[in-house]
Short mmCIF file of C-alpha atoms in Angstrom, two decimals:
data_model
loop_
_atom_site.label_atom_id
_atom_site.label_comp_id
_atom_site.label_asym_id
_atom_site.label_seq_id
_atom_site.Cartn_x
_atom_site.Cartn_y
_atom_site.Cartn_z
CA UNK A 12 0.00 0.00 0.00
CA UNK A 13 2.89 2.34 0.65
CA UNK A 14 3.91 2.14 -2.98
CA UNK A 15 0.37 3.00 -4.14
CA UNK A 16 0.15 5.87 -1.69
CA UNK A 17 3.46 7.09 -2.96
CA UNK A 18 2.24 7.01 -6.56
CA UNK A 19 -1.05 8.73 -5.67
CA UNK A 20 0.85 11.47 -3.86
CA UNK A 21 3.27 11.94 -6.75
CA UNK A 22 0.62 12.28 -9.41
CA UNK A 23 -2.62 13.25 -7.71
CA UNK A 24 -1.74 15.55 -4.83
CA UNK A 25 -4.92 17.63 -4.95
CA UNK A 26 -3.49 20.39 -2.78
CA UNK A 27 -0.48 20.84 -5.06
CA UNK A 28 -2.83 21.03 -8.02
CA UNK A 29 -5.17 23.50 -6.32
CA UNK A 30 -2.18 25.69 -5.57
CA UNK A 31 -1.16 25.95 -9.21
CA UNK A 32 -4.50 26.09 -10.98
CA UNK A 33 -5.36 29.78 -10.35
CA UNK A 34 -2.06 30.85 -11.87
CA UNK A 35 -2.59 28.50 -14.80
CA UNK A 36 -5.99 29.97 -15.52
CA UNK A 37 -5.04 33.63 -15.22
CA UNK A 38 -1.53 33.55 -16.71
CA UNK A 39 -0.85 30.24 -18.43
CA UNK A 40 -4.10 29.79 -20.34
CA UNK A 41 -4.13 33.29 -21.92
CA UNK A 42 -0.47 32.97 -22.90
CA UNK A 43 -0.97 29.53 -24.45
CA UNK A 44 -3.95 30.85 -26.39
CA UNK A 45 -2.04 33.94 -27.57
CA UNK A 46 0.75 31.72 -28.91
CA UNK A 47 -1.54 29.14 -30.54
CA UNK A 48 -4.11 31.52 -32.00
CA UNK A 49 -1.68 34.06 -33.42
CA UNK A 50 0.57 31.43 -34.98
CA UNK A 51 -2.56 29.61 -36.21
CA UNK A 52 -3.92 32.72 -37.95
CA UNK A 53 -0.54 33.73 -39.39
CA UNK A 54 0.11 30.10 -40.36
CA UNK A 55 -3.19 30.02 -42.31
CA UNK A 56 -2.26 33.19 -44.21
CA UNK A 57 1.24 31.97 -45.06
CA UNK A 58 -0.11 28.46 -45.69
CA UNK A 59 -2.64 29.79 -48.21
CA UNK A 60 0.14 31.66 -50.03
CA UNK A 61 2.17 28.42 -50.13
CA UNK A 62 -0.83 26.44 -51.39
CA UNK A 63 -1.58 28.93 -54.17
CA UNK A 64 2.10 28.85 -55.14
CA UNK A 65 2.07 25.05 -54.95
CA UNK A 66 -0.88 24.76 -57.32
CA UNK A 67 0.18 27.59 -59.64
CA UNK A 68 1.12 27.08 -63.26
CA UNK A 69 4.60 28.52 -62.67
CA UNK A 70 7.27 25.87 -62.09
CA UNK A 71 9.45 28.29 -60.12
CA UNK A 72 6.65 29.11 -57.66
CA UNK A 73 5.78 25.42 -57.25
CA UNK A 74 9.43 24.58 -56.59
CA UNK A 75 9.80 27.40 -54.06
CA UNK A 76 6.72 26.23 -52.17
CA UNK A 77 7.98 22.64 -52.31
CA UNK A 78 11.40 23.48 -50.86
CA UNK A 79 9.94 25.59 -48.06
CA UNK A 80 7.46 22.88 -47.14
CA UNK A 81 10.05 20.11 -47.17
CA UNK A 82 12.38 22.06 -44.88
CA UNK A 83 9.88 23.18 -42.27
CA UNK A 84 7.99 19.91 -42.19
CA UNK A 85 11.17 17.89 -41.96
CA UNK A 86 12.94 19.65 -39.08
CA UNK A 87 11.89 19.00 -35.45
CA UNK A 88 9.92 21.82 -33.86
CA UNK A 89 12.43 22.20 -31.05
CA UNK A 90 15.25 22.88 -33.52
CA UNK A 91 13.32 25.58 -35.35
CA UNK A 92 12.26 27.25 -32.11
CA UNK A 93 15.80 27.31 -30.77
CA UNK A 94 17.36 28.48 -34.03
CA UNK A 95 14.81 31.26 -34.55
CA UNK A 96 14.31 32.21 -30.91
CA UNK A 97 17.92 32.17 -29.75
CA UNK A 98 19.47 33.03 -33.10
CA UNK A 99 17.36 36.08 -33.93
CA UNK A 100 16.82 37.17 -30.31
CA UNK A 101 19.84 39.52 -30.08
CA UNK A 102 18.98 41.14 -33.42
CA UNK A 103 15.43 41.86 -32.30
CA UNK A 104 16.73 43.18 -28.99
CA UNK A 105 19.07 45.60 -30.78
CA UNK A 106 16.38 46.75 -33.17
CA UNK A 107 13.47 47.14 -30.79
CA UNK A 108 14.94 46.96 -27.30
CA UNK A 109 12.39 44.26 -26.48
CA UNK A 110 13.39 41.01 -24.80
CA UNK A 111 9.92 39.50 -25.08
CA UNK A 112 10.40 36.03 -26.60
CA UNK A 113 6.78 35.84 -27.84
CA UNK A 114 7.22 37.45 -31.27
CA UNK A 115 10.04 35.08 -32.22
CA UNK A 116 8.26 32.12 -30.65
CA UNK A 117 5.16 32.93 -32.69
CA UNK A 118 7.34 33.35 -35.77
CA UNK A 119 8.90 29.91 -35.29
CA UNK A 120 5.52 28.25 -34.69
CA UNK A 121 4.07 30.07 -37.72
CA UNK A 122 6.88 28.95 -40.01
CA UNK A 123 6.32 25.32 -39.08
CA UNK A 124 2.53 25.43 -39.00
CA UNK A 125 2.38 27.12 -42.41
CA UNK A 126 4.29 24.23 -43.99
CA UNK A 127 1.63 21.78 -42.77
CA UNK A 128 -1.30 24.12 -43.39
CA UNK A 129 0.00 24.83 -46.90
CA UNK A 130 -0.11 21.11 -47.67
CA UNK A 131 -3.60 20.84 -46.18
CA UNK A 132 -4.88 23.72 -48.33
CA UNK A 133 -3.12 22.37 -51.41
CA UNK A 134 -4.75 18.96 -51.08
CA UNK A 135 -8.13 20.67 -50.59
CA UNK A 136 -7.71 22.86 -53.66
CA UNK A 137 -6.59 19.92 -55.78
CA UNK A 138 -9.55 17.82 -54.66
CA UNK A 139 -12.06 20.23 -56.24
CA UNK A 140 -13.41 18.75 -59.49
CA UNK A 141 -11.90 20.08 -62.69
CA UNK A 142 -15.41 20.93 -63.92
CA UNK A 143 -15.70 23.70 -61.32
CA UNK A 144 -12.74 25.59 -62.75
CA UNK A 145 -14.00 24.90 -66.26
CA UNK A 146 -17.52 26.17 -65.50
CA UNK A 147 -16.15 29.30 -63.91
CA UNK A 148 -13.82 29.99 -66.82
CA UNK A 149 -16.67 29.32 -69.27
CA UNK A 150 -18.63 32.12 -67.56
CA UNK A 151 -15.77 34.46 -68.40
CA UNK A 152 -13.81 34.52 -65.14
CA UNK A 153 -10.00 34.63 -65.37
CA UNK A 154 -7.92 31.81 -63.89
CA UNK A 155 -7.14 33.89 -60.80
CA UNK A 156 -10.75 34.98 -60.19
CA UNK A 157 -11.94 31.41 -60.72
CA UNK A 158 -9.50 30.14 -58.09
CA UNK A 159 -10.45 32.90 -55.65
CA UNK A 160 -14.23 32.74 -56.07
CA UNK A 161 -14.93 29.11 -56.89
CA UNK A 162 -12.09 26.64 -56.33
CA UNK A 163 -10.33 27.84 -53.15
CA UNK A 164 -13.51 28.40 -51.07
CA UNK A 165 -14.60 24.83 -51.82
CA UNK A 166 -11.12 23.48 -51.13
CA UNK A 167 -10.98 25.16 -47.72
CA UNK A 168 -14.35 23.73 -46.69
CA UNK A 169 -13.17 20.22 -47.40
CA UNK A 170 -10.08 20.51 -45.22
CA UNK A 171 -11.60 22.22 -42.18
CA UNK A 172 -11.21 19.03 -40.09
CA UNK A 173 -7.51 18.77 -40.95
CA UNK A 174 -7.13 22.46 -40.16
CA UNK A 175 -8.60 22.03 -36.69
CA UNK A 176 -6.22 19.11 -36.12
CA UNK A 177 -3.36 21.40 -37.02
CA UNK A 178 -4.59 23.93 -34.48
CA UNK A 179 -4.64 21.22 -31.81
CA UNK A 180 -1.01 20.53 -32.67
CA UNK A 181 -0.19 24.21 -32.27
CA UNK A 182 -1.74 24.32 -28.80
CA UNK A 183 0.55 21.50 -27.77
CA UNK A 184 3.66 22.76 -29.58
CA UNK A 185 3.27 26.20 -27.99
CA UNK A 186 4.64 24.60 -24.80
CA UNK A 187 8.08 24.43 -26.43
CA UNK A 188 8.37 28.21 -26.20
CA UNK A 189 9.52 27.76 -22.60
CA UNK A 190 12.96 27.04 -24.10
CA UNK A 191 13.33 30.73 -24.97
CA UNK A 192 13.19 31.81 -21.34
CA UNK A 193 9.99 33.30 -20.00
CA UNK A 194 9.35 35.90 -17.30
CA UNK A 195 6.82 34.90 -14.65
CA UNK A 196 4.04 36.78 -16.46
CA UNK A 197 4.98 35.23 -19.83
CA UNK A 198 4.71 31.61 -18.76
CA UNK A 199 2.25 29.38 -20.55
CA UNK A 200 0.41 26.34 -19.13
CA UNK A 201 3.25 23.83 -19.33
CA UNK A 202 5.90 26.13 -17.89
CA UNK A 203 3.74 26.99 -14.88
CA UNK A 204 3.10 23.32 -14.21
CA UNK A 205 6.75 22.46 -14.74
CA UNK A 206 8.02 25.21 -12.43
CA UNK A 207 5.66 24.13 -9.68
CA UNK A 208 6.69 20.51 -10.15
CA UNK A 209 10.36 21.45 -9.96
CA UNK A 210 9.86 23.55 -6.84
CA UNK A 211 7.86 20.94 -4.91
CA UNK A 212 9.38 17.75 -6.30
CA UNK A 213 5.83 16.59 -6.96
CA UNK A 214 4.44 15.88 -10.45
CA UNK A 215 0.81 16.77 -9.71
CA UNK A 216 1.12 20.30 -11.16
CA UNK A 217 2.11 18.69 -14.46
CA UNK A 218 -1.01 16.52 -14.28
CA UNK A 219 -2.96 19.76 -13.80
CA UNK A 220 -1.23 21.16 -16.89
CA UNK A 221 -2.10 18.03 -18.86
CA UNK A 222 -5.73 18.34 -17.77
CA UNK A 223 -5.73 21.98 -18.87
CA UNK A 224 -4.47 20.98 -22.33
CA UNK A 225 -7.16 18.30 -22.54
CA UNK A 226 -9.84 20.86 -21.69
CA UNK A 227 -8.66 22.80 -24.74
CA UNK A 228 -8.02 19.96 -27.16
CA UNK A 229 -10.77 17.38 -26.49
CA UNK A 230 -13.63 19.74 -27.46
CA UNK A 231 -11.67 20.63 -30.59
CA UNK A 232 -11.28 16.94 -31.45
CA UNK A 233 -15.03 16.55 -31.20
CA UNK A 234 -15.52 19.69 -33.25
CA UNK A 235 -13.44 17.98 -35.95
CA UNK A 236 -15.70 14.94 -35.89
CA UNK A 237 -18.79 17.15 -36.01
CA UNK A 238 -17.52 19.18 -38.98
CA UNK A 239 -16.37 16.01 -40.70
CA UNK A 240 -19.77 14.40 -40.30
CA UNK A 241 -21.58 17.51 -41.38
CA UNK A 242 -19.42 17.91 -44.47
CA UNK A 243 -20.05 14.31 -45.43
CA UNK A 244 -23.83 14.38 -44.99
CA UNK A 245 -24.32 18.00 -45.99
CA UNK A 246 -26.57 18.87 -43.07
CA UNK A 247 -26.66 18.44 -39.29
CA UNK A 248 -28.65 15.81 -37.43
CA UNK A 249 -31.05 14.71 -40.10
CA UNK A 250 -31.84 11.02 -39.85
CA UNK A 251 -32.42 9.19 -43.08
CA UNK A 252 -35.06 6.44 -43.13
CA UNK A 253 -32.23 3.97 -43.70
CA UNK A 254 -30.52 4.97 -40.43
CA UNK A 255 -33.62 4.13 -38.41
CA UNK A 256 -34.11 0.89 -40.31
CA UNK A 257 -30.54 -0.18 -39.60
CA UNK A 258 -31.02 0.40 -35.87
CA UNK A 259 -34.22 -1.62 -35.75
CA UNK A 260 -32.58 -4.30 -37.84
CA UNK A 261 -29.90 -4.70 -35.19
CA UNK A 262 -32.55 -5.17 -32.55
CA UNK A 263 -31.92 -1.80 -30.95
CA UNK A 264 -34.69 0.47 -29.69
CA UNK A 265 -35.44 3.27 -32.15
CA UNK B 22 -39.23 33.13 -74.06
CA UNK B 23 -37.79 36.54 -74.90
CA UNK B 24 -35.72 37.10 -77.96
CA UNK B 25 -31.95 37.15 -77.73
CA UNK B 26 -29.25 39.39 -79.11
CA UNK B 27 -27.58 36.41 -80.67
CA UNK B 28 -24.88 36.26 -83.32
CA UNK B 29 -23.50 33.86 -85.88
CA UNK B 30 -20.57 31.60 -85.12
CA UNK B 31 -18.05 30.07 -87.47
CA UNK B 32 -15.18 27.68 -86.91
CA UNK B 33 -12.75 27.41 -89.81
CA UNK B 34 -10.30 24.58 -90.36
CA UNK B 35 -9.84 23.97 -86.62
CA UNK B 36 -6.97 21.67 -85.64
CA UNK B 37 -6.00 20.45 -82.20
CA UNK B 38 -3.56 17.82 -80.98
CA UNK B 39 -2.81 16.54 -77.50
CA UNK B 40 0.71 15.25 -78.05
CA UNK B 41 0.47 12.67 -80.81
CA UNK B 42 -3.31 12.44 -80.45
CA UNK B 43 -4.81 14.47 -83.30
CA UNK B 44 -8.25 15.25 -81.81
CA UNK B 45 -9.54 17.79 -84.31
CA UNK B 46 -8.39 17.45 -87.92
CA UNK B 47 -9.65 20.52 -89.72
CA UNK B 48 -13.20 21.14 -88.55
CA UNK B 49 -15.47 23.62 -90.32
CA UNK B 50 -18.71 24.55 -88.60
CA UNK B 51 -20.96 27.48 -89.39
CA UNK B 52 -23.99 28.42 -87.30
CA UNK B 53 -26.25 31.13 -88.66
CA UNK B 54 -27.52 33.76 -86.26
CA UNK B 55 -30.56 32.53 -84.38
CA UNK B 56 -30.26 28.90 -85.51
CA UNK B 57 -29.44 25.67 -83.75
CA UNK B 58 -26.69 23.34 -84.92
CA UNK B 59 -26.51 19.93 -83.36
CA UNK B 60 -23.32 17.93 -83.41
CA UNK B 61 -23.64 14.16 -83.25
CA UNK B 62 -21.17 11.33 -83.45
CA UNK B 63 -19.67 8.44 -81.49
CA UNK B 64 -17.89 9.15 -78.21
CA UNK B 65 -14.29 10.15 -78.66
CA UNK B 66 -15.05 11.79 -82.01
CA UNK B 67 -14.02 15.24 -80.70
CA UNK B 68 -17.48 16.83 -80.27
CA UNK B 69 -16.97 18.12 -76.74
CA UNK B 70 -13.43 19.20 -77.54
CA UNK B 71 -14.78 21.18 -80.49
CA UNK B 72 -17.01 23.21 -78.15
CA UNK B 73 -14.09 23.90 -75.82
CA UNK B 74 -11.96 25.05 -78.71
CA UNK B 75 -14.69 27.33 -80.06
CA UNK B 76 -14.92 29.25 -76.77
CA UNK B 77 -11.15 28.96 -76.30
CA UNK B 78 -11.21 26.94 -73.08
CA UNK B 79 -8.63 25.10 -75.17
CA UNK B 80 -6.69 27.12 -77.73
CA UNK B 81 -6.73 25.61 -81.24
CA UNK B 82 -3.39 24.76 -82.85
CA UNK B 83 -4.60 26.09 -86.17
CA UNK B 84 -7.73 27.60 -87.72
CA UNK B 85 -9.96 30.56 -86.98
CA UNK B 86 -13.07 31.31 -84.94
CA UNK B 87 -15.46 34.06 -86.00
CA UNK B 88 -18.24 35.53 -83.91
CA UNK B 89 -20.60 37.64 -86.01
CA UNK B 90 -18.13 37.45 -88.88
CA UNK B 91 -15.16 38.83 -86.91
CA UNK B 92 -12.19 36.72 -85.81
CA UNK B 93 -11.99 36.44 -82.03
CA UNK B 94 -8.66 34.66 -81.73
CA UNK B 95 -6.84 37.88 -80.81
CA UNK B 96 -9.46 38.96 -78.27
CA UNK B 97 -9.06 38.40 -74.56
CA UNK B 98 -10.40 34.83 -74.17
CA UNK B 99 -12.14 35.73 -70.88
CA UNK B 100 -14.15 38.41 -72.67
CA UNK B 101 -14.96 36.00 -75.49
CA UNK B 102 -16.34 33.48 -73.00
CA UNK B 103 -18.61 36.12 -71.49
CA UNK B 104 -20.30 36.23 -74.91
CA UNK B 105 -20.70 32.43 -75.19
CA UNK B 106 -22.75 30.58 -72.58
CA UNK B 107 -21.90 26.96 -71.87
CA UNK B 108 -23.86 24.14 -70.25
CA UNK B 109 -22.08 20.97 -69.15
CA UNK B 110 -22.99 17.31 -68.89
CA UNK B 111 -22.27 17.32 -65.13
CA UNK B 112 -24.01 20.71 -64.55
CA UNK B 113 -20.97 22.02 -62.63
CA UNK B 114 -23.01 24.31 -60.41
CA UNK B 115 -21.00 25.85 -57.58
CA UNK B 116 -22.03 23.73 -54.58
CA UNK B 117 -20.91 26.26 -51.97
CA UNK B 118 -23.29 28.91 -53.28
CA UNK B 119 -27.09 29.10 -53.29
CA UNK B 120 -28.97 28.70 -56.56
CA UNK B 121 -29.52 32.44 -56.97
CA UNK B 122 -25.88 33.20 -56.12
CA UNK B 123 -24.78 30.70 -58.77
CA UNK B 124 -26.76 32.68 -61.33
CA UNK B 125 -25.82 36.15 -60.07
CA UNK B 126 -22.09 35.52 -59.47
CA UNK B 127 -20.92 36.59 -62.92
CA UNK B 128 -23.36 39.54 -62.95
CA UNK B 129 -21.88 40.82 -59.70
CA UNK B 130 -18.22 40.13 -60.32
CA UNK B 131 -17.91 40.53 -64.11
CA UNK B 132 -20.74 42.89 -65.01
CA UNK B 133 -20.18 44.71 -61.72
CA UNK B 134 -23.92 45.05 -61.07
CA UNK B 135 -24.94 46.07 -57.54
CA UNK B 136 -25.98 43.07 -55.43
CA UNK B 137 -29.70 43.86 -55.47
CA UNK B 138 -29.88 44.36 -59.21
CA UNK B 139 -27.83 41.21 -59.85
CA UNK B 140 -30.17 39.23 -57.59
CA UNK B 141 -33.24 40.65 -59.35
CA UNK B 142 -31.86 39.71 -62.76
CA UNK B 143 -30.87 36.27 -61.51
CA UNK B 144 -34.38 35.71 -60.13
CA UNK B 145 -35.78 36.72 -63.50
CA UNK B 146 -33.61 34.10 -65.21
CA UNK B 147 -34.62 31.48 -62.66
CA UNK B 148 -38.25 32.35 -63.31
CA UNK B 149 -37.69 31.67 -67.02
CA UNK B 150 -36.48 28.16 -66.24
CA UNK B 151 -39.27 27.66 -63.71
CA UNK B 152 -37.10 27.53 -60.59
CA UNK B 153 -37.58 30.88 -58.89
CA UNK B 154 -38.96 29.07 -55.84
CA UNK B 155 -35.63 27.28 -55.40
CA UNK B 156 -33.59 30.50 -55.39
CA UNK B 157 -32.22 30.10 -51.87
CA UNK B 158 -31.70 26.33 -51.96
CA UNK B 159 -28.30 24.72 -52.40
CA UNK B 160 -27.63 22.94 -55.70
CA UNK B 161 -27.15 19.63 -53.85
CA UNK B 162 -30.80 19.73 -52.76
CA UNK B 163 -32.08 19.92 -56.34
CA UNK B 164 -32.76 17.07 -58.74
CA UNK B 165 -30.43 16.64 -61.71
CA UNK B 166 -32.96 18.18 -64.07
CA UNK B 167 -33.42 21.18 -61.82
CA UNK B 168 -29.66 21.60 -61.48
CA UNK B 169 -29.27 21.59 -65.24
CA UNK B 170 -32.01 24.21 -65.62
CA UNK B 171 -30.18 26.38 -63.06
CA UNK B 172 -26.98 25.89 -65.06
CA UNK B 173 -28.84 27.09 -68.16
CA UNK B 174 -30.14 30.12 -66.24
CA UNK B 175 -26.59 30.82 -65.04
CA UNK B 176 -25.32 30.86 -68.61
CA UNK B 177 -28.27 32.92 -69.90
CA UNK B 178 -27.82 35.56 -67.18
CA UNK B 179 -24.76 36.87 -68.99
CA UNK B 180 -26.92 37.56 -72.07
CA UNK B 181 -24.69 35.45 -74.32
CA UNK B 182 -24.75 35.71 -78.11
CA UNK B 183 -24.28 31.96 -78.49
CA UNK B 184 -25.07 29.00 -76.22
CA UNK B 185 -23.10 25.73 -76.11
CA UNK B 186 -24.65 22.55 -74.75
CA UNK B 187 -22.23 19.71 -74.06
CA UNK B 188 -24.34 16.54 -73.74
CA UNK B 189 -26.57 18.50 -71.39
CA UNK B 190 -28.99 15.62 -70.78
CA UNK B 191 -26.58 12.66 -70.73
CA UNK B 192 -26.20 12.61 -66.93
CA UNK B 193 -29.94 12.92 -66.24
CA UNK B 194 -32.43 10.25 -65.23
CA UNK B 195 -34.70 9.45 -68.19
CA UNK B 196 -37.78 11.13 -66.68
CA UNK B 197 -35.86 14.40 -66.17
CA UNK B 198 -34.52 14.64 -69.73
CA UNK B 199 -37.75 15.94 -71.18
CA UNK B 200 -37.92 19.13 -69.11
CA UNK B 201 -34.38 20.14 -70.03
CA UNK B 202 -34.88 19.37 -73.73
CA UNK B 203 -38.13 21.38 -73.73
CA UNK B 204 -36.27 24.34 -72.26
CA UNK B 205 -33.56 24.02 -74.91
CA UNK B 206 -36.20 23.86 -77.62
CA UNK B 207 -37.77 27.06 -76.21
CA UNK B 208 -34.41 28.81 -76.42
CA UNK B 209 -33.99 27.67 -80.01
CA UNK B 210 -37.44 28.99 -80.90
CA UNK B 211 -36.64 32.26 -79.12
CA UNK B 212 -33.83 32.85 -81.61
CA UNK B 213 -30.78 31.88 -79.59
CA UNK B 214 -27.79 30.74 -81.63
CA UNK B 215 -26.98 27.31 -80.23
CA UNK B 216 -24.44 24.56 -80.73
CA UNK B 217 -25.76 21.36 -79.18
CA UNK B 218 -23.55 18.32 -78.75
CA UNK B 219 -26.04 15.57 -78.08
CA UNK B 220 -26.94 11.91 -78.09
CA UNK B 221 -30.65 12.82 -78.23
CA UNK B 222 -31.42 12.02 -81.86
CA UNK B 223 -35.03 13.18 -81.44
CA UNK B 224 -33.90 16.63 -80.39
CA UNK B 225 -31.30 16.77 -83.12
CA UNK B 226 -33.86 15.82 -85.73
CA UNK B 227 -36.81 17.92 -84.59
CA UNK B 228 -35.30 21.06 -83.12
CA UNK B 229 -32.02 21.77 -84.85
CA UNK B 230 -31.69 23.60 -88.15
CA UNK B 231 -28.50 21.84 -89.16
CA UNK B 232 -26.88 18.59 -88.08
CA UNK B 233 -23.16 17.89 -88.17
CA UNK B 234 -21.91 14.32 -87.90
CA UNK B 235 -18.36 14.04 -86.58
CA UNK B 236 -16.14 10.99 -86.40
CA UNK B 237 -12.46 10.71 -85.51
CA UNK B 238 -11.89 14.46 -85.52
CA UNK B 239 -13.41 15.29 -88.89
CA UNK B 240 -16.85 16.41 -90.09
CA UNK B 241 -18.09 13.42 -92.05
CA UNK B 242 -21.43 14.83 -93.13
CA UNK B 243 -23.53 17.90 -92.39
CA UNK B 244 -26.77 19.42 -93.59
CA UNK B 245 -30.44 19.84 -92.68
CA UNK B 246 -31.75 17.15 -90.29
CA UNK B 247 -34.24 15.61 -92.77
CA UNK B 248 -31.43 14.92 -95.17
CA UNK B 249 -29.01 13.41 -92.66
CA UNK B 250 -31.56 11.30 -90.85
CA UNK B 251 -33.58 10.06 -93.83
CA UNK B 252 -30.90 9.96 -96.49
CA UNK B 253 -27.45 9.56 -94.96
CA UNK B 254 -24.87 9.55 -97.73
CA UNK B 255 -21.82 8.13 -96.00
CA UNK B 256 -21.41 4.63 -94.70
CA UNK B 257 -20.11 5.91 -91.40
CA UNK B 258 -23.25 7.95 -90.72
CA UNK B 259 -25.46 5.07 -91.86
CA UNK B 260 -23.62 2.80 -89.44
CA UNK B 261 -23.84 5.31 -86.59
CA UNK B 262 -27.57 5.90 -87.10
CA UNK B 263 -28.35 2.20 -87.23
CA UNK B 264 -26.46 1.84 -83.93
CA UNK B 265 -28.26 4.62 -82.06
CA UNK B 266 -31.78 4.64 -83.53
#
């Protein structure tokens, strides 16, 4: 029993968790969201540019997009964050006098996210039937207008689930920013949990951090499933006669 | 059906190759203003490609295209396509837009009409094809026949001088074909210049003013429908007609 008690105390010390949760909610959560949302939005913008380049008729633009994507998808996140954050830090400090690591952290996250988001958008754009572009061009729209008005909007819709998955990734990857050195007020969820764990020698604050991440990511996972289902069936919550029949057929109550 | 400001259309000696595949081998096609030309022939004969070359969705390797007697090969192809409406086998409505937005899109973005006026004109076009009551539905919630009628309204909204139909009824269930063909016949009667690629021999025979029979990238025979259908001169057309009739 001693061993079990020991484990319970290490992981589920409620008092240690209660001590860290207020700080996580008021400081960690907003900072995590700032990192994830801003790099998510910037990543979508840069990703769309990469996708348009990747599907363009110019070989040079396609190649450029390809090289960028290969590099930033192929290098571990921690390497990019360290290279950008530590490498460019002094330059930013000289130029702006700011030592805030957030802008460079967001930049590093954006560069990586855009490589993935660019591929997501590209696959969406390429999945739109050729007839859509043809119909739009037959109406008299130019190639660029056709892409902007007809093809890209449909492509984006199809990849919304993958996009939300990417955002979930960003929420988790934002924890790596701690490597750049954060002031007390700049700490995000993981760093607050980690500091408390280091100070007390007890891992419960990290369990609290994990729970906080789950509160953010699990609803998003279900949002993905909902969007996915809705995209497939075209409308929410409308039972087809066949669905009911299948249930009854299995002996279930309707 | 109101009358149209339609024009004549001529394709002269049109050639097109995809690599070593010589798809069009010197096609001549002339459609008088306000008349309907149907193009028939076995699949793979180049009929659909001919339409795409005549509105420059695909640029011809050789030959000339004249709209109202004037060559359009040096024009901006986007502007040329605003003057030629096209209807596709698979409808190709924009699924992310409502029916009325499908019809008004080009009016808003190309004709630069204010939203309200574009919507009013689009509703008028939908009324002509009998689908005003579906204006705010999504294309996916319409039957195939209704979708094709919306596609026709979308093309007509731009007030084209010529209309192309690329096997417009081939993807439809048999009971829906009639409505679309009746609408096409109305347009023909209203004086629209039309080029109709079709497998509907009844339509070709009864509605069109001229029939062109294509095979393997060449025009094998063309003339008034009575002549081609009752007195085909070439063996290839005789063979084709005995296969499809």
